[in-house]
Structure formats: structure tokens, C-alpha cells
Coordinates of C-alpha atoms and ligand atoms in Angstrom, one line a residue:
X1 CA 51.0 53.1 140.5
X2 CA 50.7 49.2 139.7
X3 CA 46.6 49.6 140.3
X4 CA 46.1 52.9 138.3
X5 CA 48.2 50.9 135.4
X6 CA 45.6 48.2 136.2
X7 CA 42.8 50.2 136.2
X8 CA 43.1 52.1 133.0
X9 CA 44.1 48.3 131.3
X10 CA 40.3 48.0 132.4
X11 CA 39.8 50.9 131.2
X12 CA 40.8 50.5 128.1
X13 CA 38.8 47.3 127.2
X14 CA 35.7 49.0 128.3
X15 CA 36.6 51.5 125.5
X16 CA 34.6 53.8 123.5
X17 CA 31.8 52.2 121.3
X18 CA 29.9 54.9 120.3
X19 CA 30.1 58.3 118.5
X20 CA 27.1 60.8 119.1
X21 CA 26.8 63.4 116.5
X22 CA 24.9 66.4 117.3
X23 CA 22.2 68.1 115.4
X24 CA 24.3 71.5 113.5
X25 CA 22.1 73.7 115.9
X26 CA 22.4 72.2 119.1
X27 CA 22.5 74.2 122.1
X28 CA 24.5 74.7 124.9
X29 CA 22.5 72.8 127.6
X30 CA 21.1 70.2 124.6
X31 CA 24.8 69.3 124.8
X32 CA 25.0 69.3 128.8
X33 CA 22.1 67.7 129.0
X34 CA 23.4 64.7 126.2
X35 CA 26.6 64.1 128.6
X36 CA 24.8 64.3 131.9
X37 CA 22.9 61.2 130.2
X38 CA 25.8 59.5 129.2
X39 CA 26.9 59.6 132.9
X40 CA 23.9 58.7 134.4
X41 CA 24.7 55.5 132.5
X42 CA 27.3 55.2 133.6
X43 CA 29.4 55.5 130.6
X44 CA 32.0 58.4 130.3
X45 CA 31.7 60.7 127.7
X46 CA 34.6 62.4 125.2
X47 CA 33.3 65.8 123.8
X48 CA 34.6 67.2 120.8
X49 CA 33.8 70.4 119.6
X50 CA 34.0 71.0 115.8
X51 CA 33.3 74.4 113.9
X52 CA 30.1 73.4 112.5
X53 CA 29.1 70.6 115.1
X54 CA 29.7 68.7 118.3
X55 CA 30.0 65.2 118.4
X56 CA 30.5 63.1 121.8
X57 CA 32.2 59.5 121.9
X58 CA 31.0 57.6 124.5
X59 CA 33.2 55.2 126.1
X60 CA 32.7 52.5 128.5
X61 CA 30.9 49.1 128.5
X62 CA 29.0 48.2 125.5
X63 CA 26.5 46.2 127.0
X64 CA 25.5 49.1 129.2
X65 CA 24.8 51.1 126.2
X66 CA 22.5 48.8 123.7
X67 CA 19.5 49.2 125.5
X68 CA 19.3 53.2 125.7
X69 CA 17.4 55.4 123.0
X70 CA 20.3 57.7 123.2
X71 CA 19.6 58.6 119.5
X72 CA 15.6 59.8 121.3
X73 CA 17.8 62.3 123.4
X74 CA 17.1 66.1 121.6
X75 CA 19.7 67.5 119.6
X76 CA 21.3 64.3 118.8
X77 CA 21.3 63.5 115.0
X78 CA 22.9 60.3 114.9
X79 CA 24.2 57.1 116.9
X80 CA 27.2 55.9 115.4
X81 CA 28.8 52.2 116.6
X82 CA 32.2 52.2 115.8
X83 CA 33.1 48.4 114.8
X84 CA 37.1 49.4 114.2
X85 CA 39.1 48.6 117.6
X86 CA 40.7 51.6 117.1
X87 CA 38.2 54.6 118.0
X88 CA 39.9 57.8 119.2
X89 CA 42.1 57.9 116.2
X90 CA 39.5 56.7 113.5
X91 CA 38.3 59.0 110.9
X92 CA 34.9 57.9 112.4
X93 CA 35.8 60.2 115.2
X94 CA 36.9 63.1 113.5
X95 CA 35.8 64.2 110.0
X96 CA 38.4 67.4 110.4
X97 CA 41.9 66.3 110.2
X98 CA 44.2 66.8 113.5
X99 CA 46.2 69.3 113.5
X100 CA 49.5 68.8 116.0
X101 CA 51.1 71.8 117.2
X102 CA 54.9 71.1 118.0
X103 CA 56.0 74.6 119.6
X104 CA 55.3 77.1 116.9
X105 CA 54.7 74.4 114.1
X106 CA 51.8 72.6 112.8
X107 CA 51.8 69.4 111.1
X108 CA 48.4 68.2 109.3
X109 CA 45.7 69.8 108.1
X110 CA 47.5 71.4 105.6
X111 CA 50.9 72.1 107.4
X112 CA 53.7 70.0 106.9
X113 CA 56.4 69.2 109.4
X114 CA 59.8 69.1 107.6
X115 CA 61.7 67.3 110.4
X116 CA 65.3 67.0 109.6
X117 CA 69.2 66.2 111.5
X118 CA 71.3 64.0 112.1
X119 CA 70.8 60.2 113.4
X120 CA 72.2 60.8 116.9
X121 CA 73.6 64.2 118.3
X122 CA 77.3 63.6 118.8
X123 CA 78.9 67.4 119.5
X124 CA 77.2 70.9 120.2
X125 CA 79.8 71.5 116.8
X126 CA 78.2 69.2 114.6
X127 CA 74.9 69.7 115.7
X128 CA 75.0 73.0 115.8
X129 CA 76.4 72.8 112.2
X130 CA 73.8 70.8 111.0
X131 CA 71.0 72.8 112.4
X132 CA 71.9 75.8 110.7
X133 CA 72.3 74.1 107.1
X134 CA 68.8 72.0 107.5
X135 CA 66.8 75.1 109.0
X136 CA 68.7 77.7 105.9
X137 CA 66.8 74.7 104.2
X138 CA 63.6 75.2 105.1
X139 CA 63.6 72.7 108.0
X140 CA 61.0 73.7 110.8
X141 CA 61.6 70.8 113.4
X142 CA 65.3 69.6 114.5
X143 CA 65.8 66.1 115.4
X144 CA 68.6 64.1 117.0
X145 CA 69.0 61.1 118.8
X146 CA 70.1 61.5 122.6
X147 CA 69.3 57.2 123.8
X148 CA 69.7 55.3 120.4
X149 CA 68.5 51.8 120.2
X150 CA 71.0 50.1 118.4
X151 CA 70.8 46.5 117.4
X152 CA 73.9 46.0 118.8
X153 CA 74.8 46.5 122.3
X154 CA 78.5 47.5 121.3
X155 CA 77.5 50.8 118.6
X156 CA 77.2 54.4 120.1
X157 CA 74.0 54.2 122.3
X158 CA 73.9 57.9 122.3
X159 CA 74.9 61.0 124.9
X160 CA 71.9 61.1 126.9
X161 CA 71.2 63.9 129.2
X162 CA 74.3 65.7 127.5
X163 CA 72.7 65.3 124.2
X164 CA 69.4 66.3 125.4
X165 CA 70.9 69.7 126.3
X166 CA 72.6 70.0 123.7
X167 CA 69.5 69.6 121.3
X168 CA 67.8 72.1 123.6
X169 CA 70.1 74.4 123.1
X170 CA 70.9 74.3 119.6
X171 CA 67.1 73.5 118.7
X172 CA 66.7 77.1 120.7
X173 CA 69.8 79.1 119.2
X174 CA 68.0 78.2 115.6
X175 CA 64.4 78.7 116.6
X176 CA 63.5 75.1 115.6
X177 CA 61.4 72.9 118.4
X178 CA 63.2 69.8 118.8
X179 CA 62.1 65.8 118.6
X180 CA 63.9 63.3 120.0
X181 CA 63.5 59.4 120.9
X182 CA 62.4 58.1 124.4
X183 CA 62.7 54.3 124.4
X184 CA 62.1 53.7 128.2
X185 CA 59.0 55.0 130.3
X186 CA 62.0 56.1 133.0
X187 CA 63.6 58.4 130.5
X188 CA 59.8 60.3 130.4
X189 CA 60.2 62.8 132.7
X190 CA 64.2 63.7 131.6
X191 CA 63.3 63.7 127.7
X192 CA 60.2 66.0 128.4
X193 CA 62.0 68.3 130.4
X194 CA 64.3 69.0 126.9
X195 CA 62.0 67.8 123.8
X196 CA 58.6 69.4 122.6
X197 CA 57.9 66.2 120.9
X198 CA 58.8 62.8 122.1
X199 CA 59.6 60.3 119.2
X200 CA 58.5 56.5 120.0
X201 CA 60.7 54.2 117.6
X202 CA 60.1 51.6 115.3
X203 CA 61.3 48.8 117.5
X204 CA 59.5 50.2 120.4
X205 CA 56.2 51.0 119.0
X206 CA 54.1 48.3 120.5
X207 CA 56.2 48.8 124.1
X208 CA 52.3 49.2 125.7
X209 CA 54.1 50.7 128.9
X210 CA 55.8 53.1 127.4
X211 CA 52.8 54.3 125.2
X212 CA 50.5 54.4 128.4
X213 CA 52.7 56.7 130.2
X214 CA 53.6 58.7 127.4
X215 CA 49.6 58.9 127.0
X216 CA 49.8 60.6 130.5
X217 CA 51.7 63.8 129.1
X218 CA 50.8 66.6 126.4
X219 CA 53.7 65.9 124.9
X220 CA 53.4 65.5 121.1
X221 CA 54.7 62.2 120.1
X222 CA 55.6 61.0 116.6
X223 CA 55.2 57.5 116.5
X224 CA 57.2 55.9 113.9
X225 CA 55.5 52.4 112.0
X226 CA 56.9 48.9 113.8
X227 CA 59.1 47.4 111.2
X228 CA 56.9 44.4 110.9
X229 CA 53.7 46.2 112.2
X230 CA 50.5 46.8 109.6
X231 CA 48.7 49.8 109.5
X232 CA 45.9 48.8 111.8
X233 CA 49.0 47.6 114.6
X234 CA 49.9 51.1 113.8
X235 CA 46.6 52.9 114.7
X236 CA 46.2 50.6 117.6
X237 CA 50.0 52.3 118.9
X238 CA 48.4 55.6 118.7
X239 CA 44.8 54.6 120.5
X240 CA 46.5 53.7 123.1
X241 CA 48.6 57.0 123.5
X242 CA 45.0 59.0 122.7
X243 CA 42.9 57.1 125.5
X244 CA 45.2 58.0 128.1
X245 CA 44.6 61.5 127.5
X246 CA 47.4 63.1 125.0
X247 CA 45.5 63.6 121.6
X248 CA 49.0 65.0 120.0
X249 CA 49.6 62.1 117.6
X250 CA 52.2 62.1 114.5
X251 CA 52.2 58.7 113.1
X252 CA 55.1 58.0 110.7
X253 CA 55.8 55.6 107.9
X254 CA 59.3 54.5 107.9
X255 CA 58.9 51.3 105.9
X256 CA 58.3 47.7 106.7
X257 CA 60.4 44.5 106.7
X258 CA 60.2 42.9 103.3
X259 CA 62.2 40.1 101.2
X260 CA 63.6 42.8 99.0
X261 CA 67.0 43.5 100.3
X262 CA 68.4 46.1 97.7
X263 CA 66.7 48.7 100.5
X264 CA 66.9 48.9 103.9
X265 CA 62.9 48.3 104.5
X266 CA 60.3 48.6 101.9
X267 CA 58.8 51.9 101.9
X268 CA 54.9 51.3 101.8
X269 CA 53.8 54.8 100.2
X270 CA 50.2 53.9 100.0
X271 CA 50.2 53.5 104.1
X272 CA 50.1 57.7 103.8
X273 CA 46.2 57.5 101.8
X274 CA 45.4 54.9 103.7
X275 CA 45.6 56.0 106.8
X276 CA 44.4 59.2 105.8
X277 CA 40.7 57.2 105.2
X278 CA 41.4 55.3 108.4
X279 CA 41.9 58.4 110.9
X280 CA 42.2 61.4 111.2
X281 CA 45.8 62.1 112.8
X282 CA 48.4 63.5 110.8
X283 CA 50.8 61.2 108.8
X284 CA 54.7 62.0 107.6
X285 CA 57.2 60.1 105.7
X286 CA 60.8 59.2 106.5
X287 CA 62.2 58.3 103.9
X288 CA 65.6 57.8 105.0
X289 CA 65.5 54.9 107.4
X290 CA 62.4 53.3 104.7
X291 CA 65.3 53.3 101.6
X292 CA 68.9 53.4 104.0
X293 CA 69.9 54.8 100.6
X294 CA 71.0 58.9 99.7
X295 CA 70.1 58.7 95.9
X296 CA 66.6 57.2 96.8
X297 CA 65.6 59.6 99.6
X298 CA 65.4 62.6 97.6
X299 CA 62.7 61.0 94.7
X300 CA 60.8 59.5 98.0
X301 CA 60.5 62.5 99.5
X302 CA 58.6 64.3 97.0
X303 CA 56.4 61.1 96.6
X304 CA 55.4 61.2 99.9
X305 CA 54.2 65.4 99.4
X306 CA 52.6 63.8 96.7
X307 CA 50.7 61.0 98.3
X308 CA 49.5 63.5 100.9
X309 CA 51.6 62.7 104.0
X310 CA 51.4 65.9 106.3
X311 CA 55.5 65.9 106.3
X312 CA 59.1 64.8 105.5
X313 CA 61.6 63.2 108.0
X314 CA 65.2 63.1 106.6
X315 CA 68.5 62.4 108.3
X316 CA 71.3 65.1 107.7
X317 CA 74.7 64.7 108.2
X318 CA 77.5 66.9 107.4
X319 CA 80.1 64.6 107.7
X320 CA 78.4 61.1 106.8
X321 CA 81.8 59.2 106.9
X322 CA 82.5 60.2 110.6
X323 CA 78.8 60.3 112.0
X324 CA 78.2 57.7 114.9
X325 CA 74.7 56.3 113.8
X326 CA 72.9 55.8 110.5
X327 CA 75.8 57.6 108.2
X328 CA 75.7 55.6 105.0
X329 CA 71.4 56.5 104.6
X330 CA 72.5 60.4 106.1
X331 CA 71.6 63.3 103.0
X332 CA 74.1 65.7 102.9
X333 CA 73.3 69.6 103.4
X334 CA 73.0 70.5 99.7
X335 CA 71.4 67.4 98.3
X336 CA 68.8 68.4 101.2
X337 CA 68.4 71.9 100.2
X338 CA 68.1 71.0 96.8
X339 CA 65.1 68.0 97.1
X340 CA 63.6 70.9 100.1
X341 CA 63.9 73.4 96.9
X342 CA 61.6 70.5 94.9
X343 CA 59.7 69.9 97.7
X344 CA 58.4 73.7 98.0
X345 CA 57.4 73.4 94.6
X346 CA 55.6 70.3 94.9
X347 CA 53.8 72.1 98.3
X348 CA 52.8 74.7 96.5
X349 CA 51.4 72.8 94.0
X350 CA 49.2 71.0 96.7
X351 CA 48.4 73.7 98.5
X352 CA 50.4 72.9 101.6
X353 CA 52.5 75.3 104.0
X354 CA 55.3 75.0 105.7
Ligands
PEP1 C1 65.8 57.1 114.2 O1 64.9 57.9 113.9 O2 67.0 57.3 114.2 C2 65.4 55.7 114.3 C3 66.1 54.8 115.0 O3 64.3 55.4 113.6 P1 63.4 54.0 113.5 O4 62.9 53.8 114.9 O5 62.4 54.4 112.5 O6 64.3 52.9 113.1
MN2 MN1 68.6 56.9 112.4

């Protein structure tokens, strides 16, 4: 295990360096025939397939590469180096926007992913309450915490496998897929077994460990911005979780540390179009844990439909007083309906589904 970890570190500095586009008309065996060279070169090869063309990023080491007319092979139209360090998850890769598919849903390209509960589960009861109030909403994904990372050692740290069936079930008794956070490569195989989508938090975002082996599932992950991470430290997060093999990234602002203190972080709204010219994965917006604050949550959610993020992440409480994590920044049921009720307008406006 401690030399495949090893191996794919290797891996992973020898990474891709080039993107091959195809020629609109390539064939079939113009395409074999463009990978079969890529391997004889020892260089490893990353096929993509669009709807009008195929392009192929070639990964490995860069010095192997600069001396070969690749762009001299037939049916290849260009040769493009890619200078960002991220490469999987640049818009260089991918022209077409990523489209995740978390059970039925879709988020990006078009389909937001209105992910919405409370902090941390804490009954069935609640839970179960909350559900049914969020998804009458328009909710599509239920969330809830099951291992909480709590900055202090002495707060509710979460039910664990109990909350992760309970969130299985409730998620399944409202026919909403569930997300829920995974803070420790350990809990992997125990979160999957309950979650279709595994959420990497802010404090753990640059945990490289935890990424990797996350990177060796299909498990959709949304991976929520670092607190004091920039948006290149974000795309970096996701690379690593793409070059292991999972290509089901969500990334999600949750604002950044800042000297203004009247809210809980500082919301960075324009982190949504800039990432959007920076990759192509989808991008969503919570605002809640970005303001800490109910009355701002609701105007910051339809900002970030506006800005084009591919969804909305809001904490819901139906009891904010008596919930165990994050009440004071929790929505109640009806101010949520009522900013969802804006929101569908907003979506419509756009052009967006959900
Ligand atoms: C959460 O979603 O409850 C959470 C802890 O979020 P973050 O990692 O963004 O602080
Ligand atoms: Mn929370």
C-alpha cells in the first residue's frame, strides 16, 4: 500500500503536459493509432470523447515528449502544452462543462444541485423532519453531518455510523441522494457504503491522503474551498482527486478568511466566474457557512444563481436554538422555501434546471 502511495506521488509529478486535439473527422483507428503512439513513448494517454471531437491528454514526463512530431501524427489538429499545474480540471482540458451525476441528479452544465439540511444529523425525528420541509422546497440533494470537525474537541463530533444510516435512510424515504463529510481516509470505505457523494471539508481540503484515496473511488465528491486556500490551491484539491481516476468533482465556494469580522468568512462571489474560465468542473455556493448569518444567506443565494455557480448549499434547521452544530447560521424551513421560491425564478431566468 505504502509503494502504490509512492508510486502514484511519482506519478503525479510526471503528470500530464499535453492536450492532443483531434481533427472533427477523425476516425476510429486515426484515434487508436494516436494512443498506440503515445505509448510507444512511453507516455500514457487520457482519451476524452466529446460530441463533435476527441481530444487525448497525454501524461507522463515532459522531456520524453518535446522531441516527438506528435502534431505530424494524422488526424491530430493541434498540440496543446498546458503551462497551468492543474491539467485534468483546466478548461484547457475540457471546452464542455462537467456534468456530475449524484444518484438521479445532475449538477453543472446547466443543472443545479440545490443541496440543503441540517449541520450535523442529530435524530432520525429531526432529520427526517427536515428532509421533508427542504425537499417540499425544491431541495434535490440532502446533507448532514455524520463525523463533524469541530474546532473544539469538547462540541458534538457527530453520530457516526448511526448518523450515516440514518441519512441513508431518510435520504431514501424522500428520494433525495445524500452528501455527507468524510474527514479521515479510514472513514472511506464506511461513508461510501451510505453516501452517493462524499463531501471533503474546508479544513481538510489540502489533507493530500485523503484526496488520493478518495481519487481511488467513483464517488462524487464536493470539495468545499480551504478557508485560507486561493482558487488555484482549490483546483490543485481537485487534480489531485481527478488523476487518481474519479473525474466526479463538485468544487464549492464557502468563503475565505478575511479581516472583516461582521461575517463569518468573506464570501468571494467572483471565485464562481473565475473558476468557471479556469476549468471546467462544476462550481456551487454555500452561502451559509461564507456569511454564518440567516438574513444574509437568502440575498447570497440568488447572487450565486446569478454569478453562474452550478448550485446552492444551505443549512436548514427546524429548531435552530436546539441544533447541535452550526444553529445560529441554520435557515429555517420557510425563509428556505421562500429564497428556493426566488431562486426558481432567478433559474428560469438563466435557463437552468433543477
Ligand atoms: C459543513 O458543511 O458543515 C462544514 C463543516 O463546512 P466547511 O467545511 O465548509 O466549514
Ligand atoms: Mn455546518
Amino acid at each position: 500500500m505504502k509503494t502504490l502511495l509512492a508510486l502514484r506521488a511519482l506519478d503525479f509529478q510526471r503528470i500530464i503536459i499535453m492536450i492532443i486535439v483531434l481533427k472533427p473527422d477523425t476516425t476510429p483507428a486515426e484515434i487508436e493509432h494516436v494512443v498506440e503512439r503515445i505509448h510507444q513513448l512511453g507516455l500514457k494517454p487520457h482519451v476524452s470523447t466529446g460530441e463533435h471531437r476527441t481530444i487525448i491528454g497525454v501524461i507522463g514526463d515532459e522531456n520524453k515528449l518535446q522531441a516527438q512530431p506528435l502534431q505530424a501524427i494524422p488526424g491530430v489538429e493541434q498540440v496543446l502544452p498546458i503551462m497551468k499545474p492543474f491539467k485534468l480540471a483546466s478548461r484547457e482540458f475540457s471546452k464542455k462543462d462537467t456534468v456530475v451525476s449524484v444518484g438521479k441528479v445532475k449538477i453543472g452544465g446547466g443543472a443545479l444541485g440545490m443541496i440543503a439540511g441540517p449541520c450535523a444529523i442529530e435524530s432520525r425525528e429531526v432529520l427526517n423532519e427536515i428532509a421533508g420541509h427542504v425537499k417540499k422546497a425544491g431541495a434535490n440533494i440532502l446533507r448532514g453531518g455524520a463525523f463533524k470537525p469541530r474546532t473544539s474537541p469538547y462540541s458534538f463530533q457527530g453520530l457516526g455510523e448511526e448518523g450515516l444510516k440514518i441519512l441513508r435512510s431518510v435520504g431514501d424515504a424522500h428520494d433525495m441522494p445524500v452528501v455527507t463529510e468524510v474527514m479521515d481516509p479510514r472513514q472511506i470505505p464506511l461513508v461510501e457504503k451510505y453516501t452517493d457523494m462524499f463531501q471533503i471539508g474546508a479544513r481538510n481540503m489540502q489533507n493530500f491522503d485523503l484526496l488520493k484515496e478518495i481519487g481511488q473511488t467513483k464517488t462524487p465528491v464536493l470539495m468545499k474551498r480551504g478557508m485560507s486556500a486561493t482558487v488555484k490551491d482549490l483546483l490543485m484539491s481537485a487534480e489531485y482527486v481527478l488523476s487518481e481516476g474519479n473525474p466526479n468533482v463538485v468544487l464549492c465556494e464557502r468563503g475565505v478568511r478575511s479581516f472583516e469580522d461582521s461575517t463569518r468568512n468573506m464570501l468571494d462571489m467572483s471565485a464562481v466566474p473565475n473558476v468557471k474560465g479556469m476549468s471546467h468542473l462544476p462550481i456551487i455556493v454555500d452561502p451559509s457557512h461564507a456569511t454564518g448569518r440567516p438574513d444574509l444567506i437568502p440575498a447570497m443565494a440568488m447572487a450565486s444563481v446569478a454569478a453562474g455557480a452550478d448550485g446552492v448549499h444551505i443549512e436548514v434547521h427546524s429548531c435552530p436554538e436546539k441544533a447541535l452544530s452550526d444553529g445560529p447560521q441554520a435557515l429555517l424551513p420557510p425563509k428556505y422555501a421562500e429564497v428556493m421560491k426566488q431562486i426558481r425564478k432567478l433559474a428560469e431566468l438563466f435557463g437552468k434546471t433543477y
